[in-house]
Coordinates of C-alpha atoms in Angstrom, one line a residue:
X155 CA 150.8 87.9 79.7
X156 CA 147.6 89.0 78.0
X157 CA 144.5 88.3 80.0
X158 CA 141.5 86.8 78.1
X159 CA 138.9 89.5 77.5
X160 CA 135.3 88.9 78.4
X161 CA 132.4 89.0 75.8
X162 CA 131.0 92.0 77.7
X163 CA 134.3 93.9 77.3
X164 CA 134.3 93.1 73.6
X165 CA 130.7 94.3 73.3
X166 CA 131.6 97.5 75.1
X167 CA 134.6 98.0 72.8
X168 CA 132.6 97.6 69.7
X169 CA 129.8 99.9 70.9
X170 CA 132.1 102.7 71.7
X171 CA 134.0 102.3 68.4
X172 CA 130.7 102.4 66.5
X173 CA 129.2 105.5 68.3
X174 CA 132.5 107.3 69.0
X175 CA 131.0 108.4 72.3
X176 CA 131.1 106.8 75.7
X177 CA 127.9 108.3 76.9
X178 CA 125.9 107.3 73.8
X179 CA 127.4 103.8 74.0
X180 CA 126.5 103.4 77.7
X181 CA 122.9 104.5 76.9
X182 CA 122.6 101.9 74.1
X183 CA 124.1 99.1 76.2
X184 CA 121.9 99.9 79.2
X185 CA 124.9 100.4 81.6
X186 CA 126.2 103.3 83.5
X187 CA 129.0 105.4 82.0
X188 CA 131.4 104.6 84.9
X189 CA 130.8 100.9 84.4
X190 CA 131.5 101.2 80.6
X191 CA 134.6 103.4 81.2
X192 CA 135.9 101.0 83.8
X193 CA 135.5 97.9 81.6
X194 CA 137.2 99.6 78.6
X195 CA 140.1 100.6 80.9
X196 CA 140.3 97.0 82.2
X197 CA 140.4 95.7 78.6
X198 CA 143.1 98.1 77.6
X199 CA 145.2 97.1 80.7
X200 CA 144.8 93.4 80.0
X201 CA 145.7 93.7 76.4
X202 CA 148.5 96.1 77.0
X203 CA 147.3 98.6 74.3
X204 CA 145.4 101.8 74.2
X205 CA 142.2 101.3 72.2
X206 CA 140.8 104.8 72.0
X207 CA 142.1 108.3 71.6
X208 CA 140.1 110.7 73.7
X209 CA 140.0 114.5 73.1
X210 CA 137.6 117.4 73.5
X211 CA 136.3 116.8 70.0
X212 CA 135.3 113.2 70.8
X213 CA 136.5 109.6 70.9
X214 CA 138.1 107.7 68.1
X215 CA 139.9 104.4 67.7
X216 CA 143.7 104.4 68.1
X217 CA 145.8 102.6 65.4
X218 CA 145.8 99.5 67.7
X219 CA 142.0 99.8 68.2
X220 CA 141.5 99.9 64.4
X221 CA 143.5 96.7 64.1
X222 CA 141.5 94.9 66.8
X223 CA 137.9 96.1 66.0
X224 CA 137.3 93.6 63.2
X225 CA 138.5 90.5 65.2
X226 CA 136.4 91.7 68.2
X227 CA 133.2 91.9 66.0
X228 CA 134.0 88.4 64.6
X229 CA 134.2 87.0 68.1
X230 CA 130.8 88.5 69.0
X231 CA 129.2 87.2 65.8
X232 CA 130.7 83.7 66.4
X233 CA 129.3 83.8 69.9
X234 CA 125.8 84.7 68.6
X235 CA 125.9 81.8 66.1
X236 CA 127.1 79.4 68.9
X237 CA 124.2 80.3 71.1
X238 CA 121.7 79.9 68.2
X239 CA 123.1 76.5 67.2
X240 CA 123.0 75.3 70.8
X241 CA 119.3 76.2 71.1
X242 CA 118.6 74.4 67.9
X243 CA 119.4 71.1 69.7
X244 CA 116.3 71.4 71.8
X245 CA 112.6 71.7 71.0
X246 CA 112.0 75.3 69.9
X247 CA 108.8 75.5 72.0
X248 CA 110.6 74.3 75.1
X249 CA 113.1 77.1 75.2
X250 CA 113.5 80.4 77.1
X251 CA 113.7 83.3 74.7
X252 CA 114.8 86.9 75.4
X253 CA 111.9 89.2 74.3
X254 CA 112.3 92.9 74.0
X255 CA 109.2 95.2 74.0
X256 CA 108.7 99.0 74.2
X257 CA 107.6 100.1 77.7
X258 CA 104.6 101.8 76.1
X259 CA 103.3 98.4 74.9
X260 CA 104.6 95.5 76.9
X261 CA 102.6 96.0 80.2
X262 CA 99.3 96.5 78.2
X263 CA 99.7 93.7 75.7
X264 CA 101.6 90.8 77.3
X265 CA 99.2 90.1 80.2
X266 CA 96.5 89.3 77.6
X267 CA 98.7 87.0 75.5
X268 CA 101.4 85.3 77.6
X269 CA 99.0 83.2 79.8
X270 CA 97.4 81.6 76.7
X271 CA 100.7 81.0 75.1
X272 CA 101.8 79.2 78.2
X273 CA 98.7 77.0 78.0
X274 CA 99.6 76.1 74.4
X275 CA 103.3 75.7 75.0
X276 CA 103.8 74.7 78.7
X277 CA 107.6 74.8 78.6
X278 CA 107.9 78.0 76.5
X279 CA 109.3 80.9 78.6
X280 CA 110.1 84.5 77.9
X281 CA 112.6 86.7 79.6
X282 CA 111.0 90.1 79.0
X283 CA 112.8 93.4 79.0
X284 CA 111.2 96.8 78.4
X285 CA 113.5 98.8 76.0
X286 CA 112.9 102.0 74.0
X287 CA 112.1 101.1 70.4
X288 CA 115.2 102.7 68.9
X289 CA 117.4 100.4 71.0
X290 CA 115.4 97.2 70.3
X291 CA 116.6 96.6 66.7
X292 CA 120.3 97.0 67.6
X293 CA 119.8 94.8 70.6
X294 CA 118.3 92.1 68.4
X295 CA 121.2 92.3 65.9
X296 CA 123.8 92.1 68.7
X297 CA 122.2 89.0 70.2
X298 CA 120.8 90.8 73.3
X299 CA 117.3 89.6 72.3
X300 CA 116.0 86.6 70.4
X301 CA 112.7 88.4 69.5
X302 CA 111.4 91.9 69.7
X303 CA 108.0 93.4 69.3
X304 CA 108.5 96.9 67.8
X305 CA 106.5 99.7 66.1
X306 CA 109.5 100.7 63.9
X307 CA 109.7 99.5 60.3
X308 CA 112.6 97.2 59.7
X309 CA 115.2 98.2 57.2
X310 CA 118.0 95.8 58.1
X311 CA 118.7 92.9 55.8
X312 CA 119.7 90.9 59.0
X313 CA 116.1 90.9 60.3
X314 CA 112.8 89.3 59.5
X315 CA 109.5 90.7 60.6
X316 CA 105.9 89.4 60.8
X317 CA 103.3 92.1 61.2
X318 CA 100.9 91.5 64.2
X319 CA 98.4 94.4 64.6
X320 CA 97.7 98.1 64.2
X321 CA 97.1 100.1 67.4
X322 CA 95.3 103.5 67.3
X323 CA 96.6 106.4 69.3
X324 CA 93.6 108.0 71.0
X325 CA 93.2 111.7 71.6
X326 CA 92.6 112.6 75.3
X327 CA 91.7 115.8 77.0
X328 CA 90.5 117.0 80.4
X329 CA 86.8 116.4 81.0
X330 CA 86.3 120.2 81.2
X331 CA 88.0 120.9 77.9
X332 CA 85.8 122.8 75.4
X333 CA 86.1 119.9 72.9
X334 CA 85.1 117.3 75.5
X335 CA 82.0 115.3 74.6
X336 CA 82.6 114.7 70.9
X337 CA 83.3 111.1 69.8
X338 CA 85.5 112.5 67.0
X339 CA 87.1 115.8 66.3
X340 CA 88.6 117.4 63.2
X341 CA 92.4 117.8 63.4
X342 CA 92.0 121.5 62.5
X343 CA 90.2 122.0 65.9
X344 CA 93.5 121.3 67.6
X345 CA 95.2 124.4 66.0
X346 CA 96.9 126.3 68.8
X347 CA 96.4 123.5 71.4
X348 CA 99.2 122.7 73.8
X349 CA 100.0 119.0 73.3
X350 CA 101.8 116.8 75.8
X351 CA 103.8 113.8 74.7
X352 CA 106.5 111.4 75.8
X353 CA 110.2 112.0 75.6
X354 CA 111.8 111.7 72.2
X355 CA 113.1 108.2 72.9
X356 CA 109.6 106.9 72.2
X357 CA 108.5 106.2 68.7
X358 CA 105.1 108.0 68.7
X359 CA 106.7 111.2 70.0
X360 CA 107.6 111.8 66.4
X361 CA 104.2 110.8 65.1
X362 CA 102.6 113.4 67.4
X363 CA 105.2 116.0 66.5
X364 CA 104.6 115.6 62.8
X365 CA 100.8 116.0 63.2
X366 CA 101.2 119.1 65.4
X367 CA 103.5 120.7 62.9
X368 CA 101.0 120.0 60.2
X369 CA 97.9 121.4 61.9
X370 CA 99.5 124.2 63.9
X371 CA 99.4 122.7 67.5
X372 CA 102.5 122.9 69.6
X373 CA 104.4 120.4 71.7
X374 CA 105.1 121.3 75.3
X375 CA 108.8 120.3 75.3
X376 CA 109.3 121.5 78.9
X377 CA 106.8 119.0 80.2
X378 CA 107.5 115.8 78.2
X379 CA 106.2 112.7 80.1
X380 CA 108.5 109.9 81.2
X381 CA 105.7 107.3 81.1
X382 CA 102.2 106.9 80.0
X383 CA 100.9 107.3 83.5
X384 CA 102.7 110.6 84.1
X385 CA 101.4 111.8 80.7
X386 CA 97.9 110.9 81.7
X387 CA 98.1 112.7 85.0
X388 CA 99.4 115.9 83.4
X389 CA 96.4 115.8 81.1
X390 CA 94.1 115.3 84.1
X391 CA 95.7 118.3 85.8
X392 CA 94.8 120.5 82.8
X393 CA 98.4 121.0 81.6
X394 CA 97.4 120.2 78.0
X395 CA 96.0 117.5 75.7
X396 CA 97.7 114.3 74.6
X397 CA 97.6 111.1 72.5
X398 CA 97.6 107.8 74.4
X399 CA 98.0 104.2 72.9
X400 CA 94.7 102.3 72.5
X401 CA 96.0 99.3 74.5
X402 CA 97.0 101.6 77.4
X403 CA 93.5 103.1 77.4
X404 CA 91.9 99.7 77.2
X405 CA 94.0 98.4 80.1
X406 CA 94.2 101.4 82.4
X407 CA 91.3 103.8 81.9
X408 CA 88.5 101.8 83.5
X409 CA 87.0 105.0 85.1
X410 CA 88.0 107.8 82.8
X411 CA 85.7 110.5 84.4
X412 CA 88.6 113.0 84.6
X413 CA 89.5 112.4 80.9
X414 CA 87.6 112.5 77.6
X415 CA 88.8 110.0 75.0
X416 CA 88.0 110.5 71.3
X417 CA 89.3 109.9 67.8
X418 CA 90.7 112.3 65.1
X419 CA 88.1 112.2 62.3
X420 CA 90.4 112.7 59.3
X421 CA 94.0 112.0 60.4
X422 CA 94.1 109.0 62.8
X423 CA 97.5 108.2 64.3
X424 CA 98.4 104.5 64.4
X425 CA 101.3 102.2 65.4
X426 CA 102.0 99.0 63.5
X427 CA 103.5 96.4 65.7
X428 CA 105.6 93.5 64.4
X429 CA 107.3 90.5 65.8
X430 CA 111.0 90.5 64.6
X431 CA 113.9 88.1 64.7
X432 CA 117.3 87.6 63.1
X433 CA 117.3 86.0 59.6
X434 CA 119.9 83.6 60.9
X435 CA 117.9 82.4 63.9
X436 CA 117.7 78.6 64.0
X437 CA 114.2 79.0 65.5
X438 CA 112.8 81.0 62.6
X439 CA 110.2 78.4 61.6
X440 CA 108.8 78.3 65.2
X441 CA 108.9 82.1 65.3
X442 CA 106.6 82.2 62.2
X443 CA 104.2 79.8 64.0
X444 CA 104.5 82.0 67.1
X445 CA 103.4 85.1 65.2
X446 CA 100.3 83.3 64.0
X447 CA 99.5 82.2 67.5
X448 CA 99.9 85.8 68.7
X449 CA 97.6 87.1 66.0
X450 CA 94.9 84.6 66.9
X451 CA 95.1 85.5 70.6
X452 CA 95.2 89.2 70.1
X453 CA 92.3 89.1 67.7
X454 CA 90.2 87.2 70.2
X455 CA 91.2 89.0 73.3
X456 CA 91.9 92.5 72.0
X457 CA 90.2 92.7 68.6
X458 CA 87.9 95.5 69.9
X459 CA 90.9 97.7 70.7
X460 CA 93.4 96.9 67.8
X461 CA 93.2 95.7 64.2
X462 CA 95.1 92.4 63.6
X463 CA 97.1 92.2 60.4
X464 CA 96.5 89.0 58.4

């Protein structure tokens, strides 16, 4: 007798089929590889079929897996629609939403905006998860999130975005660096500099990489930071220079004696943050209203650190 599969098992099945790699699928899903492998094995056992063919060259669907992938995706999409329709039955402003944010933004933005949102909508709640930007969009499409705030431009026809604000990336260096003291420096002055940055899972890693390639600075790949705090401490220790988000500097650098913060005079690096939701979301009218509220709060509370987009 075939045992009813769980939605998690179907999600795991679809993720592995899409990426053709258990490790990559586990990373995207935010679970350990043993957990993913165990759940796929349990699903295969309960269905009585082998879903994947595994070899040294990779993982691919078996003939049975190819026959089942489309029905599995249909079940997951139906579940997303079911949850959206159920939430439509209640007041949109009295609901708990799952909000995904990048770890380089959430801790430095949300403390300034969530308390005031709570005052305006006393029963509105957010279950917040910090997720790398490149996983946010797929998580939103899959129904893992109801809303995301992301610096990545949206290309999916399944998503709707409302621009919120532009955040500058500030140039930071040790206080004893030869360029310390200037309020702005020319990018050409960075030629030959050793630049520290975050790991490649973070969006602005690529912005910094592109600038360094253009001006002749070089990224210290052996010393990529795992967080903004570790990146900052490496700069303090004189391991190199770096770029840090404006909201992080506003929130964390209250006594920046060990660091000098300045601008690039001709080639500023910026991040454009947007609030994004699925175009099928039953709460989309409220989400538009929410984006307006966020702009108002951000402009009033953080207008000196970022530029709100109207």
